[in-house]
Short mmCIF file of C-alpha atoms in Angstrom, two decimals:
data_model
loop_
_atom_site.label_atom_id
_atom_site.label_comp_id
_atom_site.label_asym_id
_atom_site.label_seq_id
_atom_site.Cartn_x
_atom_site.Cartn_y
_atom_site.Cartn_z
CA UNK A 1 0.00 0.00 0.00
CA UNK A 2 1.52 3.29 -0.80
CA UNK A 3 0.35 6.51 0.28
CA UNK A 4 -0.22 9.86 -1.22
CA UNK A 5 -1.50 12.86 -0.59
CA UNK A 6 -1.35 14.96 -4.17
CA UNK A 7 -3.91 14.60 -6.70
CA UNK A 8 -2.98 14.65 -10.32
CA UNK A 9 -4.43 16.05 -13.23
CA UNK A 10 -8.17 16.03 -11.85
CA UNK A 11 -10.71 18.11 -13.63
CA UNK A 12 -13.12 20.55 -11.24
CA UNK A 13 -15.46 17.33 -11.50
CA UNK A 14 -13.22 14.98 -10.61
CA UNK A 15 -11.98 17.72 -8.17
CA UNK A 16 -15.72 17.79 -6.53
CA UNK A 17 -15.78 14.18 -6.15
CA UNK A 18 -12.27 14.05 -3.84
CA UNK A 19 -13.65 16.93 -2.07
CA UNK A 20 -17.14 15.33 -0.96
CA UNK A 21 -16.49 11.89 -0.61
CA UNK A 22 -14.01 9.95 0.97
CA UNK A 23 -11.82 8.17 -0.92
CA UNK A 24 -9.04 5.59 0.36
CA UNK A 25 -5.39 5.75 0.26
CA UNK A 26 -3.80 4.90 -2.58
CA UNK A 27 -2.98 0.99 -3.42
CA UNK A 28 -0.11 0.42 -5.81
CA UNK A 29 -0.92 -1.88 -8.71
CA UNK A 30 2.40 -3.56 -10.70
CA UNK A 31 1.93 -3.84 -14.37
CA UNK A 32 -0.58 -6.53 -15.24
CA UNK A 33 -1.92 -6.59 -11.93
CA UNK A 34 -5.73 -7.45 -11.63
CA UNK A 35 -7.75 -4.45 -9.69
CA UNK A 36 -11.01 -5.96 -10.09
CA UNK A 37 -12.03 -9.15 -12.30
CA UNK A 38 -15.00 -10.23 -14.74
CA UNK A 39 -17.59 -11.10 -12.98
CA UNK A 40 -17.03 -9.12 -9.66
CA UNK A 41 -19.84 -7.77 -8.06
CA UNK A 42 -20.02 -3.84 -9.05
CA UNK A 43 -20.57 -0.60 -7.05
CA UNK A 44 -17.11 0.18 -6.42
CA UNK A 45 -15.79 3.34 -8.33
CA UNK A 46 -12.10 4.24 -8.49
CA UNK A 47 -10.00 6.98 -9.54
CA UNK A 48 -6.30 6.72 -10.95
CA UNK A 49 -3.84 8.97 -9.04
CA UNK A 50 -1.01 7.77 -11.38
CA UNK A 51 -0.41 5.12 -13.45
CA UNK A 52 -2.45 3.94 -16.94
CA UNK A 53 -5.23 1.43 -16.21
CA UNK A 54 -7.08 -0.52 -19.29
CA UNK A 55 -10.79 -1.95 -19.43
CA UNK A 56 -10.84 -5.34 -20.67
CA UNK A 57 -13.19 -7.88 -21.16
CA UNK A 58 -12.66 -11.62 -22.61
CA UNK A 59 -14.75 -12.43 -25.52
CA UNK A 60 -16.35 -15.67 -26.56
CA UNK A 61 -13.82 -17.27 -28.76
CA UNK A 62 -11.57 -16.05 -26.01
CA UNK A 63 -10.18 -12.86 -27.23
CA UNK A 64 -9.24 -10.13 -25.44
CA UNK A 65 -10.91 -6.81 -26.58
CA UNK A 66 -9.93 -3.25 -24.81
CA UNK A 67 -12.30 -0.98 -24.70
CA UNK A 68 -10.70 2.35 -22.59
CA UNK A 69 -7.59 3.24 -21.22
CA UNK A 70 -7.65 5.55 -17.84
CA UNK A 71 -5.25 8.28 -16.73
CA UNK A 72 -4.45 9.71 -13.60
CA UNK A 73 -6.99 11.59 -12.29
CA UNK A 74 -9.87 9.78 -14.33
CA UNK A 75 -12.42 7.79 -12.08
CA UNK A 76 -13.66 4.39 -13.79
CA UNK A 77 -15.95 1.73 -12.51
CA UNK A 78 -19.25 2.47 -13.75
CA UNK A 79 -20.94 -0.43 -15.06
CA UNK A 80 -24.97 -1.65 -14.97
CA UNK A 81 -26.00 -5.28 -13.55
CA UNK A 82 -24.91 -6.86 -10.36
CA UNK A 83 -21.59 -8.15 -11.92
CA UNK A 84 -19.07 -6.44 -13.49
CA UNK A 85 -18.72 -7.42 -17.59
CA UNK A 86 -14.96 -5.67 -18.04
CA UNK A 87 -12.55 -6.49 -15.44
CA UNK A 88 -9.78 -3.50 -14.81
CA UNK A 89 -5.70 -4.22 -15.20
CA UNK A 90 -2.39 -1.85 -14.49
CA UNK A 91 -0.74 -1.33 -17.80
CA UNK A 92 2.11 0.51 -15.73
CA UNK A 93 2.67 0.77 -11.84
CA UNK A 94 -0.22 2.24 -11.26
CA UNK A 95 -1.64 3.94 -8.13
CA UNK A 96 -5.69 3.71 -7.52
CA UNK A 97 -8.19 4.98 -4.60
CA UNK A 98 -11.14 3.57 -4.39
CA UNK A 99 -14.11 6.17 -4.01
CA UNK A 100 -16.59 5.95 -0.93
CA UNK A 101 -19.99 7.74 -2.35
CA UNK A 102 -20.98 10.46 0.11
CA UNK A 103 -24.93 11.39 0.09
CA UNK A 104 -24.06 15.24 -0.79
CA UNK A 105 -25.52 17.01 -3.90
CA UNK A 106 -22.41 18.53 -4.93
CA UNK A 107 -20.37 14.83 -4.98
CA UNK A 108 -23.35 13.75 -6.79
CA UNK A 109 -23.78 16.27 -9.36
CA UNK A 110 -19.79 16.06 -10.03
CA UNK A 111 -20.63 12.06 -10.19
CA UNK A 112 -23.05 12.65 -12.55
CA UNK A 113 -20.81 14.93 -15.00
CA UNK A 114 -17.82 12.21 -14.77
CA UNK A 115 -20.54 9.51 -15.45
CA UNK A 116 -21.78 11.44 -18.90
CA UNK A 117 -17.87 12.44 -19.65
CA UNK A 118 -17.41 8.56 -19.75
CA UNK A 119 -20.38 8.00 -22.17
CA UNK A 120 -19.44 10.31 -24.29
CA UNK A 121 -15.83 8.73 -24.96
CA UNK A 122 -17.15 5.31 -24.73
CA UNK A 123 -19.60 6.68 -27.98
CA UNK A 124 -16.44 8.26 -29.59
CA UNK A 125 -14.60 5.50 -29.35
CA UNK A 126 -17.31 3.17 -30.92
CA UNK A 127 -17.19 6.14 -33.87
CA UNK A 128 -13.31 5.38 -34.30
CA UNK A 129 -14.23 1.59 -34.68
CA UNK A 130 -16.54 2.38 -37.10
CA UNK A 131 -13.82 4.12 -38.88
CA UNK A 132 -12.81 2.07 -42.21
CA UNK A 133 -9.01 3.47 -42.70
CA UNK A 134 -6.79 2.32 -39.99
CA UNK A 135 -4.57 5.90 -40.54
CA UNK A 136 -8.10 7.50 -39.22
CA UNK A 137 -8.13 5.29 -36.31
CA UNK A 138 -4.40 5.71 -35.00
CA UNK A 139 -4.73 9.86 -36.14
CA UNK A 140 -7.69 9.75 -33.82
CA UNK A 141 -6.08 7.81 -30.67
CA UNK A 142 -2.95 9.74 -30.93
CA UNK A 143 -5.05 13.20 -30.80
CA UNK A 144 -7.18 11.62 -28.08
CA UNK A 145 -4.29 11.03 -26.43
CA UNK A 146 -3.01 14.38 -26.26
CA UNK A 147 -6.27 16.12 -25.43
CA UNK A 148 -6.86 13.79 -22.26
CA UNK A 149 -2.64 13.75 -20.95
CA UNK A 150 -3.31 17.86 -21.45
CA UNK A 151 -0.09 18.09 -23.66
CA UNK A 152 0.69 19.56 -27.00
CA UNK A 153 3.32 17.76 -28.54
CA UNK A 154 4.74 14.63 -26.63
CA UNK A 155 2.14 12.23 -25.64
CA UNK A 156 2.94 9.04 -23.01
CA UNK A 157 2.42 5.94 -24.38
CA UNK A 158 2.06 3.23 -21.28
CA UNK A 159 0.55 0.71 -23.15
CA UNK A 160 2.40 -1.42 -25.39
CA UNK A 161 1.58 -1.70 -29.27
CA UNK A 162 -0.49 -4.59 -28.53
CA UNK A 163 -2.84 -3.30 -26.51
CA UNK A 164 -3.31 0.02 -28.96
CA UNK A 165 -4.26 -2.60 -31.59
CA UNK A 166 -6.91 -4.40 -29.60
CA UNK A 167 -8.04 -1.33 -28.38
CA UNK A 168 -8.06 0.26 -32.59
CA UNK A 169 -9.04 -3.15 -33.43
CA UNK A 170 -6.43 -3.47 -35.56
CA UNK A 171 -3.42 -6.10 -35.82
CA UNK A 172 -0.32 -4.71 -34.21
CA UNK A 173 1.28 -5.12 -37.39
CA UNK A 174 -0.74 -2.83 -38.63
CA UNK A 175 -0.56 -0.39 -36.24
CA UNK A 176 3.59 -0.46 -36.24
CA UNK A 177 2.92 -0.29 -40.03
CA UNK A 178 1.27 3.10 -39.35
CA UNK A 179 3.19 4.77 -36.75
CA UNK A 180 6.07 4.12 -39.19
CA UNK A 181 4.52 5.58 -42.02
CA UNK A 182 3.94 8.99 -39.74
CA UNK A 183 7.06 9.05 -38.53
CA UNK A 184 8.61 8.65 -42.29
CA UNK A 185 6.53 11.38 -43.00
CA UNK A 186 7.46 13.62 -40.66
CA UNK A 187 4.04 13.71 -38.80
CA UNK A 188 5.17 12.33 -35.62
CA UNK A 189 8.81 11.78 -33.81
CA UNK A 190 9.16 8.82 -31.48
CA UNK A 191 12.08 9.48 -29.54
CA UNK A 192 11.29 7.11 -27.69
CA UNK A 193 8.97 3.48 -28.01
CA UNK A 194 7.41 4.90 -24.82
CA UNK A 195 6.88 8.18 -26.16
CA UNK A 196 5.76 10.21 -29.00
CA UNK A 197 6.12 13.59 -30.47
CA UNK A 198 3.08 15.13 -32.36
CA UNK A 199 4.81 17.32 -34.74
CA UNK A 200 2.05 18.35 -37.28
CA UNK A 201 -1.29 18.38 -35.34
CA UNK A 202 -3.47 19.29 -38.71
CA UNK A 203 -2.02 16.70 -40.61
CA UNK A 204 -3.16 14.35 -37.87
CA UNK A 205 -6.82 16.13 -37.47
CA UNK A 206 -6.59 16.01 -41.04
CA UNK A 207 -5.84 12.45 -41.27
CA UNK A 208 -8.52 11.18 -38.14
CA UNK A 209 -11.38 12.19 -40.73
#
């Protein structure tokens, strides 16, 4: 169990939710590590303090799908039903607090707001799915990227290729394929495999469709 005491990177309604409710100290997650499983019982929400956590669920024929990546300061956990259909994992060493609803309208109207926030990127990211050209759908997750991390050129990449393509539902070759083909074109740097430089943002808005 680690322990800290400085939020990172929350929004004023993720900000709202720390402030009226009370949420536990932080638990450090290694990479991989499980921090709740398919078929858990739900009502436990959680916030990322640092870290990169992914949403995963196994499908019939035993694939694994991705369907969001959280970053620090972004609460996840919200599913319907008694049991939960995604289970959570650390992509990184992540650190997590688990949230303790408090009956107060201003924790509940910031709930609410994180709750529709979620939706909305859940719909997005069914759009980029939908996409047919898989330069739209790595344009799009690159630019996602950088809006939610709150940077405007260097974006973090936790996750490994692997998971971008099952997230993109793409095959990682394609997506190598790609992030090659950007970087040859001068669109992108990646100085490093962990990290990459957005060096012509219209290209890329121009490219997501």
């Amino acid at each position: 169990m680690l322990i800290q005491t400085k939020f990172r990177n929350h929004n004023g309604a993720e900000e709202g939710i720390l402030a009226f409710s009370q949420p536990s100290a932080v638990s450090l997650y290694d990479a991989g590590a499980t921090i709740y499983g398919q078929g858990d019982p739900t009502g436990q929400l959680y916030m990322v303090e640092f870290g990169t956590v992914r949403l995963c669920r196994v499908s019939a024929d035993g694939r694994r799908q991705i369907s969001a990546f959280y970053f620090a300061g972004e609460v996840f956990g919200f599913e319907s039903g008694d049991q939960r259909h995604f289970y959570a994992e650390a992509v990184d060493s992540a650190g997590i607090r688990v949230l303790r609803p408090n009956q107060n309208e201003q924790f509940n109207r910031s709930m609410l707001k994180v709750a529709l926030d979620s939706l909305v990127r859940a719909q997005e990211h069914l759009m980029v799915l939908g996409r047919q050209n898989s330069m739209e759908k790595v344009a799009a997750f690159l630019l996602d990227l950088a809006e939610r991390q709150k940077t405007d050129r260097v974006v973090d990449l936790s996750m490994q290729r692997a998971d971008i393509a099952d997230y993109l539902g793409l095959s990682l070759e394609t997506v190598s394929r790609i992030l090659t083909r950007l970087k040859c074109a001068g669109t992108i740097r990646i100085p490093h495999v962990k990290h990459i430089e957005l060096v012509d943002f219209e290209e890329l808005d121009y490219l997501r469709g």
